Amino acid sequence: MRKNTLILISLAVLSFGLLGCPPKENGGNTTTAAGSGDILIGEYGSMTGAQATFGQSTHNGIMMAADEINAAGGINGRKIKVLSEDDQSKQEEAANAVTKLISQNNVLAILGEVASSASIAAAPICQSNKVPMITPSSTNDEVTRKGDYIFRICFTDSYQGEYQAVFADQWATANNKPKNVAMLTDVKSDYSQGLGKVFTAKFTALGGKIAGTQSYANGDSDFRSQLTAIKATNPSLLYVPGYYTDIGQIAIQARDLGITCPLLGGDGWESPKLIEIGGKALEGSFYTNHYFYADPAPVVANFVQKYKERYGQTPDALAALGYDDMKTLADAMKRASKLDGPSLRDAIAQTKGLTGVTGTITIGPERNAMGKKLVIEEIKNGQLTLAATIDPATGGKVEMNTGAAPAAAAPATATNK
Ligand code: PHE
């Protein structure tokens, strides 16, 4: 009897679900200005897999921003609802995730990815469906060239790589070392390949030498043959523009083989797991980043405090960029003449002077954030410390952090298109 009742109830619920009303997630939603109900936003990221902290931190930042926006009245009275898809750190899954968000969930806009190769794989799908995509942190120059619906709120690799080379040059001079850098890049990553090219061009233009170039593939576990070849070139610095999981292993194996010089990397090193994996092998190494968590500026300090209260951990740059990404989208949704793809695209393109945790966000003609600040961090005593700052607003020079007052502002020369 009880069993039969249960079956009947289940059948009734099922048929009501199938025939009576639309699926709950999309229940009654439309994405027009005249519409009501939640505004659906898609997010795709590496919640699991080799770059899991990238996706998880970004998601935390996005959700914190979305909750703040909703608590403050949403977008002209409507709430934002974020639908998240895990691409497992795989490029092909990134494309599938975005296809699902667009064709099944009918999202208005998409936030993601972190890894440039994943963004490059998914961007054409957003473009052909006229769904704006804003990557928080993909830096490879190609990403925003995928079409006029594709934006980023971070700096590009032609900017990041150039400053890494300037830093390497200045560091060698200051430490009386030969301008001789060895390089190890990831053949599977557009990000790593792009940075390798930019760094080489700038460092050699400054009179430096690339002692030797070796490659690996993301997910490899043995880097010893490449590192043995690198050791023979006796470099002053080892440049490794890769992602944190590989970097930790590379650093450990480099030290085992007797390579003592600092490693230098890009934003892909950024993860709470980096030092956990690499430990002492990373002491004295440097990487470029989008923000420094201990920056005393109120906008950064407030964010860090609220994030710690909510998640019980210090936000990394991915969290800060995820937060800024959602805020940038919300700002554009409020300004858009209509909540459809083309109108929202136009509003995002007009983003100007928006205060973010990672700096002021102004979208330039090539859909990249212009004039973002860049920091260089050094791993000292197992902690991240600020080694240098590059601020286009004060001349775009590498200002080494000597602990003294910041140098006087010089006229702006650098741009970040
Ligand atoms: N910039 C990296 C890429 O494009 C992703 C990344 C950004 C990783 C910020 C860590 C921190 O692939």
PDB file of C-alpha atoms in Angstrom, residues 128-290:
ATOM      1  CA  SER A 128      29.084  32.081 -33.071  1.00  0.00           C
ATOM      2  CA  ASN A 129      26.147  32.146 -30.638  1.00  0.00           C
ATOM      3  CA  LYS A 130      26.598  35.855 -29.868  1.00  0.00           C
ATOM      4  CA  VAL A 131      26.991  35.101 -26.176  1.00  0.00           C
ATOM      5  CA  PRO A 132      29.540  37.463 -24.590  1.00  0.00           C
ATOM      6  CA  MET A 133      32.417  35.720 -22.823  1.00  0.00           C
ATOM      7  CA  ILE A 134      34.677  37.489 -20.337  1.00  0.00           C
ATOM      8  CA  THR A 135      37.732  35.568 -19.252  1.00  0.00           C
ATOM      9  CA  PRO A 136      38.988  36.657 -15.850  1.00  0.00           C
ATOM     10  CA  SER A 137      42.552  35.479 -16.320  1.00  0.00           C
ATOM     11  CA  SER A 138      43.467  33.994 -19.725  1.00  0.00           C
ATOM     12  CA  THR A 139      46.441  36.064 -20.779  1.00  0.00           C
ATOM     13  CA  ASN A 140      47.427  34.589 -24.164  1.00  0.00           C
ATOM     14  CA  ASP A 141      47.064  37.297 -26.822  1.00  0.00           C
ATOM     15  CA  GLU A 142      45.028  35.050 -29.141  1.00  0.00           C
ATOM     16  CA  VAL A 143      42.077  34.642 -26.741  1.00  0.00           C
ATOM     17  CA  THR A 144      40.329  37.936 -27.472  1.00  0.00           C
ATOM     18  CA  ARG A 145      41.169  37.666 -31.178  1.00  0.00           C
ATOM     19  CA  LYS A 146      38.555  34.899 -31.408  1.00  0.00           C
ATOM     20  CA  GLY A 147      35.876  37.512 -32.035  1.00  0.00           C
ATOM     21  CA  ASP A 148      34.110  40.664 -30.926  1.00  0.00           C
ATOM     22  CA  TYR A 149      32.138  38.877 -28.185  1.00  0.00           C
ATOM     23  CA  ILE A 150      35.312  37.781 -26.384  1.00  0.00           C
ATOM     24  CA  PHE A 151      36.768  39.984 -23.615  1.00  0.00           C
ATOM     25  CA  ARG A 152      39.322  39.788 -20.819  1.00  0.00           C
ATOM     26  CA  ILE A 153      39.771  41.814 -17.627  1.00  0.00           C
ATOM     27  CA  CYS A 154      43.450  40.924 -17.111  1.00  0.00           C
ATOM     28  CA  PHE A 155      46.667  41.905 -18.855  1.00  0.00           C
ATOM     29  CA  THR A 156      47.997  40.020 -21.886  1.00  0.00           C
ATOM     30  CA  ASP A 157      51.089  37.832 -22.251  1.00  0.00           C
ATOM     31  CA  SER A 158      52.773  40.273 -24.605  1.00  0.00           C
ATOM     32  CA  TYR A 159      52.679  42.627 -21.622  1.00  0.00           C
ATOM     33  CA  GLN A 160      53.448  40.081 -18.896  1.00  0.00           C
ATOM     34  CA  GLY A 161      56.270  38.398 -20.872  1.00  0.00           C
ATOM     35  CA  GLU A 162      57.907  41.681 -21.725  1.00  0.00           C
ATOM     36  CA  TYR A 163      58.067  42.750 -18.098  1.00  0.00           C
ATOM     37  CA  GLN A 164      59.418  39.363 -17.078  1.00  0.00           C
ATOM     38  CA  ALA A 165      62.283  39.958 -19.509  1.00  0.00           C
ATOM     39  CA  VAL A 166      62.875  43.486 -18.194  1.00  0.00           C
ATOM     40  CA  PHE A 167      62.854  42.122 -14.655  1.00  0.00           C
ATOM     41  CA  ALA A 168      65.292  39.326 -15.586  1.00  0.00           C
ATOM     42  CA  ASP A 169      67.614  41.890 -17.142  1.00  0.00           C
ATOM     43  CA  GLN A 170      67.453  44.199 -14.104  1.00  0.00           C
ATOM     44  CA  TRP A 171      67.843  41.307 -11.698  1.00  0.00           C
ATOM     45  CA  ALA A 172      70.980  40.075 -13.493  1.00  0.00           C
ATOM     46  CA  THR A 173      72.500  43.559 -13.403  1.00  0.00           C
ATOM     47  CA  ALA A 174      71.669  44.073  -9.716  1.00  0.00           C
ATOM     48  CA  ASN A 175      73.110  40.671  -8.795  1.00  0.00           C
ATOM     49  CA  ASN A 176      76.136  40.876 -11.047  1.00  0.00           C
ATOM     50  CA  LYS A 177      75.149  37.789 -13.032  1.00  0.00           C
ATOM     51  CA  PRO A 178      75.604  37.055 -16.747  1.00  0.00           C
ATOM     52  CA  LYS A 179      72.462  37.752 -18.804  1.00  0.00           C
ATOM     53  CA  ASN A 180      72.053  34.099 -19.559  1.00  0.00           C
ATOM     54  CA  VAL A 181      68.576  32.560 -19.106  1.00  0.00           C
ATOM     55  CA  ALA A 182      67.512  28.954 -19.769  1.00  0.00           C
ATOM     56  CA  MET A 183      63.920  28.241 -20.716  1.00  0.00           C
ATOM     57  CA  LEU A 184      61.566  25.292 -20.196  1.00  0.00           C
ATOM     58  CA  THR A 185      58.104  25.578 -21.795  1.00  0.00           C
ATOM     59  CA  ASP A 186      54.970  23.423 -21.980  1.00  0.00           C
ATOM     60  CA  VAL A 187      54.266  22.283 -25.553  1.00  0.00           C
ATOM     61  CA  LYS A 188      50.604  21.621 -24.739  1.00  0.00           C
ATOM     62  CA  SER A 189      49.853  25.143 -23.533  1.00  0.00           C
ATOM     63  CA  ASP A 190      49.224  28.209 -25.721  1.00  0.00           C
ATOM     64  CA  TYR A 191      49.969  30.265 -22.629  1.00  0.00           C
ATOM     65  CA  SER A 192      53.414  28.763 -22.080  1.00  0.00           C
ATOM     66  CA  GLN A 193      54.378  28.890 -25.758  1.00  0.00           C
ATOM     67  CA  GLY A 194      53.219  32.497 -26.099  1.00  0.00           C
ATOM     68  CA  LEU A 195      55.140  33.663 -23.060  1.00  0.00           C
ATOM     69  CA  GLY A 196      58.269  31.840 -24.215  1.00  0.00           C
ATOM     70  CA  LYS A 197      58.202  33.768 -27.494  1.00  0.00           C
ATOM     71  CA  VAL A 198      57.571  37.183 -25.953  1.00  0.00           C
ATOM     72  CA  PHE A 199      60.217  36.672 -23.280  1.00  0.00           C
ATOM     73  CA  THR A 200      62.839  35.552 -25.811  1.00  0.00           C
ATOM     74  CA  ALA A 201      62.186  38.515 -28.115  1.00  0.00           C
ATOM     75  CA  LYS A 202      62.412  41.103 -25.330  1.00  0.00           C
ATOM     76  CA  PHE A 203      65.294  39.548 -23.392  1.00  0.00           C
ATOM     77  CA  THR A 204      67.464  39.214 -26.488  1.00  0.00           C
ATOM     78  CA  ALA A 205      66.530  42.760 -27.565  1.00  0.00           C
ATOM     79  CA  LEU A 206      67.868  43.901 -24.186  1.00  0.00           C
ATOM     80  CA  GLY A 207      71.166  42.160 -24.971  1.00  0.00           C
ATOM     81  CA  GLY A 208      70.505  38.981 -23.014  1.00  0.00           C
ATOM     82  CA  LYS A 209      71.010  35.412 -24.172  1.00  0.00           C
ATOM     83  CA  ILE A 210      68.656  32.452 -24.071  1.00  0.00           C
ATOM     84  CA  ALA A 211      71.096  29.748 -23.076  1.00  0.00           C
ATOM     85  CA  GLY A 212      68.950  26.798 -24.016  1.00  0.00           C
ATOM     86  CA  THR A 213      65.308  25.994 -24.639  1.00  0.00           C
ATOM     87  CA  GLN A 214      63.719  22.737 -23.515  1.00  0.00           C
ATOM     88  CA  SER A 215      60.119  21.601 -23.495  1.00  0.00           C
ATOM     89  CA  TYR A 216      57.740  19.347 -21.555  1.00  0.00           C
ATOM     90  CA  ALA A 217      54.069  18.450 -21.752  1.00  0.00           C
ATOM     91  CA  ASN A 218      51.598  19.367 -19.014  1.00  0.00           C
ATOM     92  CA  GLY A 219      51.178  16.349 -16.743  1.00  0.00           C
ATOM     93  CA  ASP A 220      54.690  14.919 -17.287  1.00  0.00           C
ATOM     94  CA  SER A 221      56.332  13.730 -14.120  1.00  0.00           C
ATOM     95  CA  ASP A 222      59.983  13.364 -15.106  1.00  0.00           C
ATOM     96  CA  PHE A 223      61.815  16.492 -16.250  1.00  0.00           C
ATOM     97  CA  ARG A 224      65.342  15.236 -15.572  1.00  0.00           C
ATOM     98  CA  SER A 225      66.667  14.921 -19.124  1.00  0.00           C
ATOM     99  CA  GLN A 226      65.587  18.486 -19.983  1.00  0.00           C
ATOM    100  CA  LEU A 227      66.998  19.781 -16.698  1.00  0.00           C
ATOM    101  CA  THR A 228      70.308  17.989 -17.249  1.00  0.00           C
ATOM    102  CA  ALA A 229      70.662  19.746 -20.613  1.00  0.00           C
ATOM    103  CA  ILE A 230      69.747  23.039 -18.969  1.00  0.00           C
ATOM    104  CA  LYS A 231      72.299  22.593 -16.185  1.00  0.00           C
ATOM    105  CA  ALA A 232      75.082  22.332 -18.773  1.00  0.00           C
ATOM    106  CA  THR A 233      74.296  25.889 -19.953  1.00  0.00           C
ATOM    107  CA  ASN A 234      74.960  27.274 -16.454  1.00  0.00           C
ATOM    108  CA  PRO A 235      72.080  29.779 -16.516  1.00  0.00           C
ATOM    109  CA  SER A 236      71.627  32.754 -14.188  1.00  0.00           C
ATOM    110  CA  LEU A 237      67.861  32.187 -14.204  1.00  0.00           C
ATOM    111  CA  LEU A 238      65.609  29.336 -15.325  1.00  0.00           C
ATOM    112  CA  TYR A 239      62.466  30.676 -16.993  1.00  0.00           C
ATOM    113  CA  VAL A 240      59.493  28.274 -16.665  1.00  0.00           C
ATOM    114  CA  PRO A 241      56.162  29.745 -17.788  1.00  0.00           C
ATOM    115  CA  GLY A 242      53.963  26.817 -16.737  1.00  0.00           C
ATOM    116  CA  TYR A 243      51.215  25.840 -14.288  1.00  0.00           C
ATOM    117  CA  TYR A 244      51.741  25.218 -10.578  1.00  0.00           C
ATOM    118  CA  THR A 245      51.486  21.399 -10.468  1.00  0.00           C
ATOM    119  CA  ASP A 246      54.323  20.952 -12.959  1.00  0.00           C
ATOM    120  CA  ILE A 247      56.351  23.848 -11.528  1.00  0.00           C
ATOM    121  CA  GLY A 248      56.597  22.264  -8.072  1.00  0.00           C
ATOM    122  CA  GLN A 249      57.989  19.045  -9.565  1.00  0.00           C
ATOM    123  CA  ILE A 250      60.339  20.884 -11.923  1.00  0.00           C
ATOM    124  CA  ALA A 251      61.776  22.909  -9.032  1.00  0.00           C
ATOM    125  CA  ILE A 252      62.361  19.792  -6.902  1.00  0.00           C
ATOM    126  CA  GLN A 253      64.065  17.906  -9.745  1.00  0.00           C
ATOM    127  CA  ALA A 254      66.150  20.950 -10.716  1.00  0.00           C
ATOM    128  CA  ARG A 255      67.542  21.200  -7.170  1.00  0.00           C
ATOM    129  CA  ASP A 256      68.186  17.435  -7.080  1.00  0.00           C
ATOM    130  CA  LEU A 257      70.298  17.811 -10.196  1.00  0.00           C
ATOM    131  CA  GLY A 258      72.245  20.705  -8.674  1.00  0.00           C
ATOM    132  CA  ILE A 259      70.665  23.650 -10.501  1.00  0.00           C
ATOM    133  CA  THR A 260      70.894  26.435  -7.934  1.00  0.00           C
ATOM    134  CA  CYS A 261      69.704  29.533  -9.837  1.00  0.00           C
ATOM    135  CA  PRO A 262      66.279  31.084  -9.164  1.00  0.00           C
ATOM    136  CA  LEU A 263      63.345  29.991 -11.299  1.00  0.00           C
ATOM    137  CA  LEU A 264      61.231  32.683 -12.944  1.00  0.00           C
ATOM    138  CA  GLY A 265      57.635  32.148 -13.974  1.00  0.00           C
ATOM    139  CA  GLY A 266      54.332  33.741 -14.854  1.00  0.00           C
ATOM    140  CA  ASP A 267      50.883  33.971 -13.313  1.00  0.00           C
ATOM    141  CA  GLY A 268      50.339  30.239 -13.939  1.00  0.00           C
ATOM    142  CA  TRP A 269      52.380  29.547 -10.812  1.00  0.00           C
ATOM    143  CA  GLU A 270      49.678  31.126  -8.675  1.00  0.00           C
ATOM    144  CA  SER A 271      48.091  28.530  -6.415  1.00  0.00           C
ATOM    145  CA  PRO A 272      47.922  27.679  -2.714  1.00  0.00           C
ATOM    146  CA  LYS A 273      49.376  24.323  -3.856  1.00  0.00           C
ATOM    147  CA  LEU A 274      52.543  25.800  -5.402  1.00  0.00           C
ATOM    148  CA  ILE A 275      54.637  25.988  -2.237  1.00  0.00           C
ATOM    149  CA  GLU A 276      52.920  22.894  -0.842  1.00  0.00           C
ATOM    150  CA  ILE A 277      54.273  20.897  -3.817  1.00  0.00           C
ATOM    151  CA  GLY A 278      57.599  22.647  -4.466  1.00  0.00           C
ATOM    152  CA  GLY A 279      58.549  23.479  -0.869  1.00  0.00           C
ATOM    153  CA  LYS A 280      62.146  24.597  -0.280  1.00  0.00           C
ATOM    154  CA  ALA A 281      63.057  23.993  -3.918  1.00  0.00           C
ATOM    155  CA  LEU A 282      61.193  27.213  -4.764  1.00  0.00           C
ATOM    156  CA  GLU A 283      63.014  29.462  -2.290  1.00  0.00           C
ATOM    157  CA  GLY A 284      64.308  32.606  -3.987  1.00  0.00           C
ATOM    158  CA  SER A 285      62.254  32.077  -7.149  1.00  0.00           C
ATOM    159  CA  PHE A 286      60.055  34.734  -8.764  1.00  0.00           C
ATOM    160  CA  TYR A 287      56.787  34.952 -10.689  1.00  0.00           C
ATOM    161  CA  THR A 288      54.583  37.652 -12.138  1.00  0.00           C
ATOM    162  CA  ASN A 289      51.051  38.055 -10.839  1.00  0.00           C
ATOM    163  CA  HIS A 290      47.873  40.148 -11.021  1.00  0.00           C
TER     164      HIS A 290
END
